[in-house]
PDB file of C-alpha atoms in Angstrom:
ATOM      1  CA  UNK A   8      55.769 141.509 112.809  1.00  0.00           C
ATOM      2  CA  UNK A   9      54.588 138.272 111.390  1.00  0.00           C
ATOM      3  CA  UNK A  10      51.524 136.870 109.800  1.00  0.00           C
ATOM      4  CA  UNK A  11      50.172 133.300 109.457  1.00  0.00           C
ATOM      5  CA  UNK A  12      46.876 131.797 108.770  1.00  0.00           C
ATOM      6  CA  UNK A  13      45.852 131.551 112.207  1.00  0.00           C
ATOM      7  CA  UNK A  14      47.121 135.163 113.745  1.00  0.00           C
ATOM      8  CA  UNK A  15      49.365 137.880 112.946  1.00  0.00           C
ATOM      9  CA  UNK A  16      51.921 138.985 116.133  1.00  0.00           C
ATOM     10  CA  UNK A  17      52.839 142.021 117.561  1.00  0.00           C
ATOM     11  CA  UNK A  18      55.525 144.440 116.330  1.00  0.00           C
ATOM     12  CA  UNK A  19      58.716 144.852 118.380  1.00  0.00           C
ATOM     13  CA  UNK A  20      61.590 146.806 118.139  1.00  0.00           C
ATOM     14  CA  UNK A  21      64.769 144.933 119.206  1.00  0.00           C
ATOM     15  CA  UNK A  22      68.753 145.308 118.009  1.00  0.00           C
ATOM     16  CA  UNK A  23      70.579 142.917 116.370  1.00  0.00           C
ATOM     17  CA  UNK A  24      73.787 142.305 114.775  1.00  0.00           C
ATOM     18  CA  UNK A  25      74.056 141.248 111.478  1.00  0.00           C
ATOM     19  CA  UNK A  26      77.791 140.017 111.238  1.00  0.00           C
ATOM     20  CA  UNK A  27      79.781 137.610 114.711  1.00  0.00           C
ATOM     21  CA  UNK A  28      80.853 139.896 117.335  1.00  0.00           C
ATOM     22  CA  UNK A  29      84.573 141.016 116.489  1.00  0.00           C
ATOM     23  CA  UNK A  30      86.694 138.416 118.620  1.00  0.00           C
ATOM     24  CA  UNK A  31      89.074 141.293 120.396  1.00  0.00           C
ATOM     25  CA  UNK A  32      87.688 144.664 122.271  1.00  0.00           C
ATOM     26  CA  UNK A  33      90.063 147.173 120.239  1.00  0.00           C
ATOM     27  CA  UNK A  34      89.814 148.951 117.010  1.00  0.00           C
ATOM     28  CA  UNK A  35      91.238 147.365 113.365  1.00  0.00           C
ATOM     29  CA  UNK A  36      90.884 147.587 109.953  1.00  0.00           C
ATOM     30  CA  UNK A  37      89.200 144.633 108.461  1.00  0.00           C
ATOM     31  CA  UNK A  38      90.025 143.400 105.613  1.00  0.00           C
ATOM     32  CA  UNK A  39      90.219 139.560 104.688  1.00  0.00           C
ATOM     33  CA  UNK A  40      93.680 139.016 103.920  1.00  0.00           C
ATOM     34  CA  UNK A  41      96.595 141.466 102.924  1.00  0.00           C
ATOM     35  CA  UNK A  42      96.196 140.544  99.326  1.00  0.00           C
ATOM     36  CA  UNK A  43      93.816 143.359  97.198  1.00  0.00           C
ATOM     37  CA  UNK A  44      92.679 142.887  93.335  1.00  0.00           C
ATOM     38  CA  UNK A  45      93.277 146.114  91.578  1.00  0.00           C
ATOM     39  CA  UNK A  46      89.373 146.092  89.796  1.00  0.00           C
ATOM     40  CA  UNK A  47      87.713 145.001  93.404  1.00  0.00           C
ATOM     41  CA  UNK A  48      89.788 147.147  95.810  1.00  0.00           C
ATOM     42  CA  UNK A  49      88.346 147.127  99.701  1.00  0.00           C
ATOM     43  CA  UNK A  50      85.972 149.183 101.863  1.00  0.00           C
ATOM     44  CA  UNK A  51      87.816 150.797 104.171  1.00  0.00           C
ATOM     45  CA  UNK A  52      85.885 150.379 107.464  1.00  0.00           C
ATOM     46  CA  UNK A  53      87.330 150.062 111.232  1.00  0.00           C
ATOM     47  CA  UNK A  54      85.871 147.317 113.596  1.00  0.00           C
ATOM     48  CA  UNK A  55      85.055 148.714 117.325  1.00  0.00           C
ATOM     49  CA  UNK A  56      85.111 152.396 115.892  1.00  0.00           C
ATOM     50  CA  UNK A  57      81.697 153.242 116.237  1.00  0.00           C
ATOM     51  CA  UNK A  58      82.267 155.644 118.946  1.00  0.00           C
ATOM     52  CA  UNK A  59      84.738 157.610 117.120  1.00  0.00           C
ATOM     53  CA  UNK A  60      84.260 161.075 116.391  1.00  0.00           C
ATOM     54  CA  UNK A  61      86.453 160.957 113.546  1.00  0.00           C
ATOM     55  CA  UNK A  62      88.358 158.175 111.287  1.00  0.00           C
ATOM     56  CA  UNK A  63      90.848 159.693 108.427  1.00  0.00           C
ATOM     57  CA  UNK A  64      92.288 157.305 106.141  1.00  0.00           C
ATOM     58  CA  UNK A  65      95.847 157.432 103.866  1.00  0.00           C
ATOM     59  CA  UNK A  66      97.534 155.391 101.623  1.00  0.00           C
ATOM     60  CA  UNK A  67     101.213 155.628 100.821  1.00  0.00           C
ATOM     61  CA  UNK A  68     100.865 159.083 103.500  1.00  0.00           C
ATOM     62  CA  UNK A  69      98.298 160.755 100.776  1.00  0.00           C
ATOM     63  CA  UNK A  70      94.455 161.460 101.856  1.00  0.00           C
ATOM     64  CA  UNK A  71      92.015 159.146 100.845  1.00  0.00           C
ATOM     65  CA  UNK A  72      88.753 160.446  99.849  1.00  0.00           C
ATOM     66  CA  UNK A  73      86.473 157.517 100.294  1.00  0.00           C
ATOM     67  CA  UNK A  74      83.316 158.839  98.985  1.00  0.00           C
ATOM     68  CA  UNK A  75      80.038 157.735  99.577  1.00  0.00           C
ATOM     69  CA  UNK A  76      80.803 153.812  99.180  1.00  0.00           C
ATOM     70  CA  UNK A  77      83.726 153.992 101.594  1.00  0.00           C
ATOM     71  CA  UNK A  78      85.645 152.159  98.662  1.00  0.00           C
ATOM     72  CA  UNK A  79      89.391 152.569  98.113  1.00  0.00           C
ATOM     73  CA  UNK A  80      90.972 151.240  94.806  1.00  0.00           C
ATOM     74  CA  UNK A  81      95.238 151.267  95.464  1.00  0.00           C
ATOM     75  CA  UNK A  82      96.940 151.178  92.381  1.00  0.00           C
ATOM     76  CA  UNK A  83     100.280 149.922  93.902  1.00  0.00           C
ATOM     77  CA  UNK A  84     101.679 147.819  97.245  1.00  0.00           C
ATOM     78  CA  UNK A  85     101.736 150.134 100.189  1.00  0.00           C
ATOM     79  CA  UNK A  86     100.589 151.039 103.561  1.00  0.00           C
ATOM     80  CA  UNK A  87      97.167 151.968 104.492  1.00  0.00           C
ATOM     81  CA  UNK A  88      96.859 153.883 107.408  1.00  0.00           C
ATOM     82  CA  UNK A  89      93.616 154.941 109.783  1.00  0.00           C
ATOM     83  CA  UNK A  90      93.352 157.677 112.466  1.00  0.00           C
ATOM     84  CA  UNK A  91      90.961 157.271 114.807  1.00  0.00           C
ATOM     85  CA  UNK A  92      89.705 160.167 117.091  1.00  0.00           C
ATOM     86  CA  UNK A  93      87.749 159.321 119.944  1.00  0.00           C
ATOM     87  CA  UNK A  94      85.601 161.820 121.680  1.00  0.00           C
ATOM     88  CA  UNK A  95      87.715 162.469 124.545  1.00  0.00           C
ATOM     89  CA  UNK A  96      90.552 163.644 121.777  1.00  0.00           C
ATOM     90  CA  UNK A  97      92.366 160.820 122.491  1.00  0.00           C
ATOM     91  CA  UNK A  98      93.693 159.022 118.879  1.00  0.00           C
ATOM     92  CA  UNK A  99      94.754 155.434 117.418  1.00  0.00           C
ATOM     93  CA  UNK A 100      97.260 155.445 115.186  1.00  0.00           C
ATOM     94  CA  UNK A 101      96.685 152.173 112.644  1.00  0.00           C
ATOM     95  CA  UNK A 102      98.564 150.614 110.343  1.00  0.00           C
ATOM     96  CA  UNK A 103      98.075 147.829 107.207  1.00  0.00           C
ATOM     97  CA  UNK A 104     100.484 146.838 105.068  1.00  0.00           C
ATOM     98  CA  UNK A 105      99.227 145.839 101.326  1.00  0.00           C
ATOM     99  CA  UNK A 106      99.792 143.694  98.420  1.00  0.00           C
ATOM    100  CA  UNK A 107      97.769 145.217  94.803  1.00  0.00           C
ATOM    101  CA  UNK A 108      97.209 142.048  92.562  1.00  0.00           C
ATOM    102  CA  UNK A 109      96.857 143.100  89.180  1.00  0.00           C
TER     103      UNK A 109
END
């Protein structure tokens, strides 16, 4: 909806994307770079996952519990891991290898 001096438009509903469409078709983590500050850490989120029925996440092969904010602070180098489960039961398997700046 809009409104100028003149005349104020309709309302209409439409999607949109807020971020570039991801440049491949399959499921990753994204993160920019491999390099994580300590105090920042990352949100954990999965490109091309939004049909999954499930995503688990783990860190050095312990369970991550990432909250509310999604956010994950590692403490040391090591490999984050998600696991994806589609609806058809069907799973992806992937893997991230980090570096902790501290």
């Amino acid at each position: 909806r809009f409104e100028s001096a003149n005349s104020i438009g309709k309302s209409s509903k439409f999607s949109f994307m807020t971020k570039r469409r991801p440049p491949v078709s399959w499921p990753y983590i994204y993160i920019t770079g491999s390099r994580v500050t300590q105090e920042k850490g990352l949100e954990l989120y999965v490109v091309n996952a939004s049909k999954a029925a499930a995503i688990e996440w783990y860190y050095n092969d312990t369970d991550i519990d990432t909250g509310l904010d999604t956010r994950f602070f590692p403490d040391e180098n090591g490999t984050l891991k998600a696991v994806i489960s589609w609806e058809d039961g069907s799973r992806d398997i992937i893997l991230k290898e980090l570096e902790v700046i501290r």
